[in-house]
Structures are given as structure tokens and as C-alpha cells.
Amino acid sequence: MSKRSVAVALAAFVLLASACGDSSGPGDAGDRLTVVATTSILGDVVRNIVGDDVAVQVLMPIGADPHDYQPSAQQVAAVSGADLVVANGLSLEESLNDVLESAIGDGANILEIGPSVDPIERSGTDGEWDPHVWLDPLRVAEAVDVIGAELSRLDSAVDWEVRAADYAAELRTLNTSIEDILAAIPPANRLLVTNHDSLGYFAQRYGFEVVGMVIAGGSSLAAPSAGDLAGLVEVMIDREVPAIFTESTDSTVLAESVAAEAGGDIAVIEIYTGSLGEPGSGAETLAGLLLTNARRIAAALS
Ligand SMILES: [Zn+2]
């Protein structure tokens, strides 16, 4: 065993020991729930409910593509030892599936929020769910109520449902602010071309049409063919789409080449989809992320 793997194994042991080692259940005086969230965005959602009263561990660092994230051994242990794991589900966390499934086998408590917020199918598919529910604040508000109810079930010492309702109310106000920002875009200009199929819920909520994407499919992991890209160039010229929205988690190389090929002054604009932004980005929280995206989309399409 190398020094590094010893350190990793030790860290995993310490984590497991701290998660399982005390015999008092959650809710007992002085005890704190341990909650794991898979994505940085879900981490922010959970923190907005629990504040500093619960230790929240987030598996994916800022900038990680949630479709393609491999957890460390230490994180695998944290998933098994947590009182609650908040995941998106709907096949978002593709590379975490095995970990989550085996944790369920070990009795872990995993709450997938996607299935409970009226999911829609990915564009052009039959029966494949679009996982990107967090880009619709009203769906997140519903998920927040579900998380609050589960926290209350685990720990009756705090009125988690009231806290969740407060944050859900903030998200509903946020939705109105986003509508105000997007009101600047005339209906005829409400056409989206994205890097991958991430804006289905956004489009449904705010009255946009997704006319194309650089990487077809619900995941960012597929590779487009030359024919796919040529087809997208044609659609963009045909529909006079002025911008491609790329993502902070993925390369912009293909989008740049589509924009160059389509000619004109097609803008390539980064938005935040699968991860919060770095400090200073304006997208450090889900609320900030959604406002930042709305402003950039409004500026590009107005
Ligand atoms: Zn995605």
C-alpha cells in the first residue's frame, strides 16, 4: 500500500467512524445530522434549508460535470455513513450510480429529488427523463419541501419544514425576478442553442424553444458527428439564432467551431448549468446562478 492509499484508507475509516460511531440517533440533544449532497447546486439547496445546524458534505467540486463525476474512496464512505444523501436522480449522476446503488444495499438513505418534481422527457426521446430540474426554480421549490419533510422525519428537534418553506418562498420570488429579466426578449427571439440538452426545464418554464444543441442527448458525454454539427449550423442559419450557450463545466471548442461555421456574429456565451460558479462569478449560489444565466440570456437574445 502506498503512503497515499494508506492516508485515503485512514481518512475513510475516520469518516466512517465519525458517521457511525456514536450510538445516539439523530435528533438527540447535541447530535447533528450528517447530510451528503451529490452536486454543488444541491449542496447549496440543502445549506439554504439547514444553515449551520447540519454538516453538509458535497461530493462534486465546483466546475465538475455532474454527468461524469467519479467519487473518491472517502466520498464513497461518506455516502454510506450519512443520515441522508440528497441526489438528483433521473440518471444525472451517471458515474455515481454504482456507488449510490451499493449504498442503498447497505441501508443508506438516499433521496432523489428529480422524480418528485414532475420531470419531463428529454427532447426527441420517448421515456428518457431530462435530469436538469434545478434550472427551474419552481421545481426546486417543490424539491425543497420534499427535503424539508425528510429532514423532519429524521430529526424532530427542529422544524425543518418551516425552514424549507422559507427557502421555497425565496425561490418563488426568484422566479418572478427571472421572468422580469427575460421579459426583455421578444417572443420571436426566444430560441436557444445550447452545448448539451440542459435547458429543457428552463425553456418550458419561461417560454423558449430549444432549436438545437452541440452535443445531442441528455448527457454531456456523447460525441457529436460531423453531420450532427453541420445540421446544427444549418438550423442556426435558418432560424437566425444569434448565440450558443456553452457551459462552465464543459469545453467550448465545438460550440466555437459551430459559431464560426454558421458565420455572422454568433456569440458564444458561457452560462452555469451543472455546477455552481467559482467565487466572484455571480453564480456561487443557485439563486445567483439562475439570475446570472437569465441576465446573460436576456442580453444575448434581446
Ligand atoms: Zn447536463
Tab-separated table of C-alpha atoms and ligand atoms in Angstrom:
chain	number	residue	atom	x	y	z
A	1	MET	CA	0.000	0.000	0.000
A	2	SER	CA	1.400	3.391	-0.950
A	3	LYS	CA	1.518	6.214	1.582
A	4	ARG	CA	-1.274	7.922	-0.291
A	5	SER	CA	-3.619	4.953	-0.260
A	6	VAL	CA	-2.920	4.418	3.429
A	7	ALA	CA	-3.897	8.032	4.001
A	8	VAL	CA	-7.044	7.598	1.936
A	9	ALA	CA	-7.982	4.399	3.749
A	10	LEU	CA	-7.383	6.066	7.108
A	11	ALA	CA	-9.428	9.093	6.144
A	12	ALA	CA	-12.247	6.810	5.025
A	13	PHE	CA	-12.061	4.941	8.316
A	14	VAL	CA	-12.175	8.146	10.343
A	15	LEU	CA	-15.160	9.328	8.337
A	16	LEU	CA	-16.968	6.043	8.780
A	17	ALA	CA	-16.145	6.003	12.474
A	18	SER	CA	-17.455	9.521	12.960
A	19	ALA	CA	-20.592	8.784	10.958
A	20	CYS	CA	-21.452	5.502	12.645
A	21	GLY	CA	-19.545	5.622	15.874
A	22	ASP	CA	-21.913	7.370	18.196
A	23	SER	CA	-24.885	5.392	19.304
A	24	SER	CA	-27.271	8.275	19.817
A	25	GLY	CA	-29.694	8.726	16.943
A	26	PRO	CA	-30.147	11.937	15.029
A	27	GLY	CA	-32.384	14.314	16.895
A	28	ASP	CA	-30.850	13.624	20.260
A	29	ALA	CA	-29.580	16.705	22.047
A	30	GLY	CA	-26.104	17.663	20.888
A	31	ASP	CA	-26.171	15.348	17.926
A	32	ARG	CA	-26.142	16.609	14.383
A	33	LEU	CA	-27.453	15.056	11.226
A	34	THR	CA	-24.925	14.322	8.516
A	35	VAL	CA	-26.169	15.090	5.032
A	36	VAL	CA	-24.392	14.440	1.738
A	37	ALA	CA	-25.408	16.219	-1.471
A	38	THR	CA	-24.179	14.980	-4.834
A	39	THR	CA	-23.856	18.231	-6.826
A	40	SER	CA	-22.634	21.662	-5.739
A	41	ILE	CA	-26.080	23.019	-6.622
A	42	LEU	CA	-27.906	20.517	-4.408
A	43	GLY	CA	-25.357	21.323	-1.701
A	44	ASP	CA	-26.428	24.966	-1.859
A	45	VAL	CA	-30.098	23.990	-1.770
A	46	VAL	CA	-29.604	21.841	1.328
A	47	ARG	CA	-27.481	24.512	3.062
A	48	ASN	CA	-30.205	27.060	2.462
A	49	ILE	CA	-32.553	24.850	4.457
A	50	VAL	CA	-30.270	23.681	7.256
A	51	GLY	CA	-27.928	26.656	7.699
A	52	ASP	CA	-25.084	25.839	10.067
A	53	ASP	CA	-27.118	23.330	12.033
A	54	VAL	CA	-26.252	20.340	9.894
A	55	ALA	CA	-22.937	19.234	8.421
A	56	VAL	CA	-23.426	19.100	4.644
A	57	GLN	CA	-20.816	17.342	2.559
A	58	VAL	CA	-20.908	17.991	-1.180
A	59	LEU	CA	-19.423	15.306	-3.416
A	60	MET	CA	-18.824	17.255	-6.627
A	61	PRO	CA	-16.472	20.231	-6.557
A	62	ILE	CA	-17.296	23.476	-8.345
A	63	GLY	CA	-16.799	23.068	-12.086
A	64	ALA	CA	-17.358	19.296	-12.096
A	65	ASP	CA	-19.622	17.940	-14.810
A	66	PRO	CA	-22.315	16.022	-12.897
A	67	HIS	CA	-22.743	13.538	-15.754
A	68	ASP	CA	-19.126	12.495	-15.408
A	69	TYR	CA	-18.004	12.643	-11.806
A	70	GLN	CA	-16.058	9.848	-10.110
A	71	PRO	CA	-16.157	9.985	-6.311
A	72	SER	CA	-13.112	9.348	-4.129
A	73	ALA	CA	-12.954	6.371	-1.755
A	74	GLN	CA	-13.501	8.794	1.126
A	75	GLN	CA	-16.659	10.133	-0.507
A	76	VAL	CA	-17.969	6.610	-1.081
A	77	ALA	CA	-17.633	6.027	2.659
A	78	ALA	CA	-19.371	9.324	3.417
A	79	VAL	CA	-22.335	8.287	1.252
A	80	SER	CA	-22.728	5.039	3.201
A	81	GLY	CA	-22.394	6.753	6.578
A	82	ALA	CA	-24.672	9.750	6.065
A	83	ASP	CA	-28.080	10.135	7.679
A	84	LEU	CA	-29.351	11.451	4.347
A	85	VAL	CA	-27.954	11.601	0.815
A	86	VAL	CA	-29.668	14.160	-1.422
A	87	ALA	CA	-29.227	13.237	-5.076
A	88	ASN	CA	-30.833	14.482	-8.271
A	89	GLY	CA	-31.588	11.117	-9.874
A	90	LEU	CA	-33.178	10.828	-13.338
A	91	SER	CA	-29.797	9.401	-14.429
A	92	LEU	CA	-27.922	12.668	-13.815
A	93	GLU	CA	-25.207	11.178	-11.658
A	94	GLU	CA	-24.189	8.531	-14.208
A	95	SER	CA	-20.799	7.795	-12.714
A	96	LEU	CA	-22.190	7.664	-9.180
A	97	ASN	CA	-24.860	5.094	-9.972
A	98	ASP	CA	-22.866	2.101	-8.734
A	99	VAL	CA	-21.889	3.910	-5.543
A	100	LEU	CA	-25.441	5.021	-4.821
A	101	GLU	CA	-26.873	1.584	-5.585
A	102	SER	CA	-24.449	-0.232	-3.333
A	103	ALA	CA	-25.059	2.362	-0.604
A	104	ILE	CA	-28.790	1.648	-0.873
A	105	GLY	CA	-27.906	-2.033	-0.473
A	106	ASP	CA	-26.039	-1.081	2.723
A	107	GLY	CA	-29.120	0.686	4.051
A	108	ALA	CA	-28.185	4.273	3.131
A	109	ASN	CA	-30.996	6.806	2.998
A	110	ILE	CA	-30.920	8.331	-0.477
A	111	LEU	CA	-33.456	10.949	-1.518
A	112	GLU	CA	-33.594	11.544	-5.265
A	113	ILE	CA	-35.439	14.806	-5.799
A	114	GLY	CA	-35.873	14.654	-9.606
A	115	PRO	CA	-38.669	12.083	-9.765
A	116	SER	CA	-40.848	14.061	-7.321
A	117	VAL	CA	-40.909	17.357	-9.237
A	118	ASP	CA	-42.905	16.433	-12.349
A	119	PRO	CA	-39.987	15.574	-14.662
A	120	ILE	CA	-40.224	15.982	-18.440
A	121	GLU	CA	-38.708	13.826	-21.160
A	122	ARG	CA	-35.537	14.814	-22.921
A	123	SER	CA	-36.215	16.498	-26.243
A	124	GLY	CA	-36.637	13.993	-29.055
A	125	THR	CA	-36.853	10.950	-26.791
A	126	ASP	CA	-39.607	8.726	-25.590
A	127	GLY	CA	-39.353	7.752	-21.950
A	128	GLU	CA	-35.897	9.155	-21.160
A	129	TRP	CA	-36.085	11.740	-18.409
A	130	ASP	CA	-34.386	15.116	-18.564
A	131	PRO	CA	-32.426	15.367	-15.284
A	132	HIS	CA	-31.829	19.172	-15.270
A	133	VAL	CA	-34.729	20.049	-12.944
A	134	TRP	CA	-32.721	22.585	-10.885
A	135	LEU	CA	-32.768	25.126	-13.731
A	136	ASP	CA	-36.468	25.698	-12.946
A	137	PRO	CA	-36.733	27.447	-9.551
A	138	LEU	CA	-40.369	26.428	-9.086
A	139	ARG	CA	-39.426	22.759	-9.371
A	140	VAL	CA	-36.587	23.339	-6.912
A	141	ALA	CA	-39.121	24.908	-4.530
A	142	GLU	CA	-41.110	21.666	-4.674
A	143	ALA	CA	-37.948	19.645	-4.072
A	144	VAL	CA	-37.118	21.848	-1.083
A	145	ASP	CA	-40.429	20.931	0.520
A	146	VAL	CA	-39.665	17.244	-0.053
A	147	ILE	CA	-36.212	17.627	1.542
A	148	GLY	CA	-37.712	19.517	4.499
A	149	ALA	CA	-40.232	16.745	5.095
A	150	GLU	CA	-37.484	14.116	5.035
A	151	LEU	CA	-35.308	16.129	7.450
A	152	SER	CA	-38.271	16.392	9.812
A	153	ARG	CA	-38.786	12.646	9.637
A	154	LEU	CA	-35.123	12.086	10.566
A	155	ASP	CA	-34.890	14.765	13.227
A	156	SER	CA	-37.928	16.134	15.018
A	157	ALA	CA	-35.890	18.527	17.185
A	158	VAL	CA	-36.004	21.298	14.557
A	159	ASP	CA	-38.954	22.441	12.477
A	160	TRP	CA	-37.215	21.731	9.190
A	161	GLU	CA	-40.411	22.050	7.179
A	162	VAL	CA	-40.836	25.692	8.209
A	163	ARG	CA	-37.239	26.440	7.229
A	164	ALA	CA	-37.749	24.660	3.929
A	165	ALA	CA	-40.934	26.650	3.302
A	166	ASP	CA	-38.996	29.911	3.850
A	167	TYR	CA	-36.414	28.960	1.242
A	168	ALA	CA	-39.086	27.679	-1.150
A	169	ALA	CA	-40.775	31.096	-0.853
A	170	GLU	CA	-37.464	32.777	-1.771
A	171	LEU	CA	-37.254	30.577	-4.848
A	172	ARG	CA	-40.756	31.560	-5.923
A	173	THR	CA	-39.799	35.231	-5.604
A	174	LEU	CA	-36.650	34.482	-7.585
A	175	ASN	CA	-38.818	33.017	-10.342
A	176	THR	CA	-40.628	36.351	-10.649
A	177	SER	CA	-37.309	38.220	-10.847
A	178	ILE	CA	-36.173	35.895	-13.631
A	179	GLU	CA	-39.427	36.465	-15.530
A	180	ASP	CA	-38.826	40.218	-15.257
A	181	ILE	CA	-35.295	39.899	-16.642
A	182	LEU	CA	-36.396	37.664	-19.513
A	183	ALA	CA	-39.321	39.954	-20.387
A	184	ALA	CA	-36.812	41.985	-22.404
A	185	ILE	CA	-36.622	39.195	-25.004
A	186	PRO	CA	-39.291	39.417	-27.734
A	187	PRO	CA	-41.207	36.141	-28.239
A	188	ALA	CA	-39.767	35.659	-31.750
A	189	ASN	CA	-36.218	35.723	-30.324
A	190	ARG	CA	-36.823	33.051	-27.705
A	191	LEU	CA	-34.700	30.442	-29.445
A	192	LEU	CA	-31.991	28.541	-27.608
A	193	VAL	CA	-28.967	26.645	-28.868
A	194	THR	CA	-27.078	25.046	-26.037
A	195	ASN	CA	-23.954	22.968	-25.574
A	196	HIS	CA	-25.904	19.943	-24.383
A	197	ASP	CA	-29.573	19.360	-23.652
A	198	SER	CA	-29.582	21.186	-20.316
A	199	LEU	CA	-32.215	23.906	-20.742
A	200	GLY	CA	-35.398	21.870	-21.282
A	201	TYR	CA	-36.945	22.902	-17.937
A	202	PHE	CA	-35.798	26.497	-18.334
A	203	ALA	CA	-37.350	26.603	-21.820
A	204	GLN	CA	-40.616	25.109	-20.602
A	205	ARG	CA	-40.877	27.476	-17.627
A	206	TYR	CA	-40.073	30.701	-19.473
A	207	GLY	CA	-41.467	30.092	-22.955
A	208	PHE	CA	-38.375	29.341	-25.042
A	209	GLU	CA	-37.783	26.815	-27.808
A	210	VAL	CA	-34.612	24.738	-27.790
A	211	VAL	CA	-33.816	24.598	-31.509
A	212	GLY	CA	-30.555	22.725	-31.306
A	213	MET	CA	-27.592	21.607	-29.271
A	214	VAL	CA	-23.937	20.940	-29.950
A	215	ILE	CA	-23.947	17.609	-28.122
A	216	ALA	CA	-27.183	15.723	-28.732
A	217	GLY	CA	-28.617	13.681	-25.893
A	218	GLY	CA	-29.376	14.325	-22.267
A	219	SER	CA	-25.834	13.830	-21.117
A	220	SER	CA	-22.816	15.979	-21.894
A	221	LEU	CA	-20.783	12.820	-22.536
A	222	ALA	CA	-21.914	11.933	-26.069
A	223	ALA	CA	-19.734	12.912	-29.035
A	224	PRO	CA	-21.459	14.615	-31.990
A	225	SER	CA	-20.694	13.546	-35.555
A	226	ALA	CA	-19.605	15.960	-38.284
A	227	GLY	CA	-23.097	15.503	-39.731
A	228	ASP	CA	-24.733	16.487	-36.426
A	229	LEU	CA	-22.660	19.670	-36.301
A	230	ALA	CA	-23.358	20.534	-39.943
A	231	GLY	CA	-27.071	20.077	-39.206
A	232	LEU	CA	-26.832	22.465	-36.279
A	233	VAL	CA	-25.054	25.082	-38.413
A	234	GLU	CA	-27.917	24.851	-40.915
A	235	VAL	CA	-30.575	25.234	-38.225
A	236	MET	CA	-28.813	28.270	-36.756
A	237	ILE	CA	-28.616	29.997	-40.150
A	238	ASP	CA	-32.211	29.037	-40.989
A	239	ARG	CA	-33.708	30.282	-37.729
A	240	GLU	CA	-31.279	33.211	-37.372
A	241	VAL	CA	-30.203	32.200	-33.886
A	242	PRO	CA	-27.667	34.759	-32.618
A	243	ALA	CA	-25.998	32.821	-29.783
A	244	ILE	CA	-24.813	29.463	-28.497
A	245	PHE	CA	-24.915	28.995	-24.744
A	246	THR	CA	-21.971	26.960	-23.523
A	247	GLU	CA	-21.446	25.636	-20.015
A	248	SER	CA	-18.923	26.325	-17.299
A	249	THR	CA	-18.362	22.576	-16.863
A	250	ASP	CA	-17.516	21.648	-20.447
A	251	SER	CA	-15.223	22.548	-23.331
A	252	THR	CA	-16.417	25.293	-25.688
A	253	VAL	CA	-14.307	24.126	-28.645
A	254	LEU	CA	-17.152	22.525	-30.626
A	255	ALA	CA	-19.512	25.427	-29.946
A	256	GLU	CA	-16.868	27.885	-31.173
A	257	SER	CA	-16.442	25.946	-34.392
A	258	VAL	CA	-20.209	25.755	-34.985
A	259	ALA	CA	-20.430	29.518	-34.413
A	260	ALA	CA	-17.557	30.159	-36.834
A	261	GLU	CA	-19.080	27.838	-39.435
A	262	ALA	CA	-22.518	29.472	-39.187
A	263	GLY	CA	-20.886	32.846	-39.806
A	264	GLY	CA	-22.429	36.173	-38.967
A	265	ASP	CA	-21.842	37.397	-35.458
A	266	ILE	CA	-22.907	34.388	-33.470
A	267	ALA	CA	-21.968	34.893	-29.848
A	268	VAL	CA	-20.655	32.043	-27.709
A	269	ILE	CA	-21.786	32.753	-24.177
A	270	GLU	CA	-20.986	30.759	-21.068
A	271	ILE	CA	-23.765	30.014	-18.626
A	272	TYR	CA	-23.882	27.851	-15.485
A	273	THR	CA	-25.803	24.620	-15.776
A	274	GLY	CA	-24.348	21.601	-13.953
A	275	SER	CA	-22.330	23.335	-11.242
A	276	LEU	CA	-22.181	26.498	-9.191
A	277	GLY	CA	-19.599	29.055	-10.321
A	278	GLU	CA	-16.314	29.984	-8.710
A	279	PRO	CA	-16.233	32.772	-6.088
A	280	GLY	CA	-16.750	36.105	-7.850
A	281	SER	CA	-18.688	34.555	-10.746
A	282	GLY	CA	-22.099	35.673	-9.503
A	283	ALA	CA	-23.153	32.016	-9.626
A	284	GLU	CA	-21.915	31.000	-6.161
A	285	THR	CA	-25.448	30.017	-5.144
A	286	LEU	CA	-28.333	28.514	-7.104
A	287	ALA	CA	-30.182	31.840	-6.864
A	288	GLY	CA	-27.119	33.705	-8.166
A	289	LEU	CA	-26.619	31.122	-10.893
A	290	LEU	CA	-30.194	31.416	-12.155
A	291	LEU	CA	-30.077	35.232	-12.147
A	292	THR	CA	-26.691	35.282	-13.884
A	293	ASN	CA	-27.928	32.908	-16.573
A	294	ALA	CA	-31.129	34.907	-17.078
A	295	ARG	CA	-29.178	38.160	-17.484
A	296	ARG	CA	-26.760	36.617	-19.986
A	297	ILE	CA	-29.556	35.010	-21.984
A	298	ALA	CA	-31.555	38.265	-21.979
A	299	ALA	CA	-28.516	40.259	-23.114
A	300	ALA	CA	-27.759	37.818	-25.936
A	301	LEU	CA	-31.292	37.464	-27.323
A	302	SER	CA	-32.854	40.908	-26.793
B	1	ZN	ZN	-26.413	18.067	-18.061
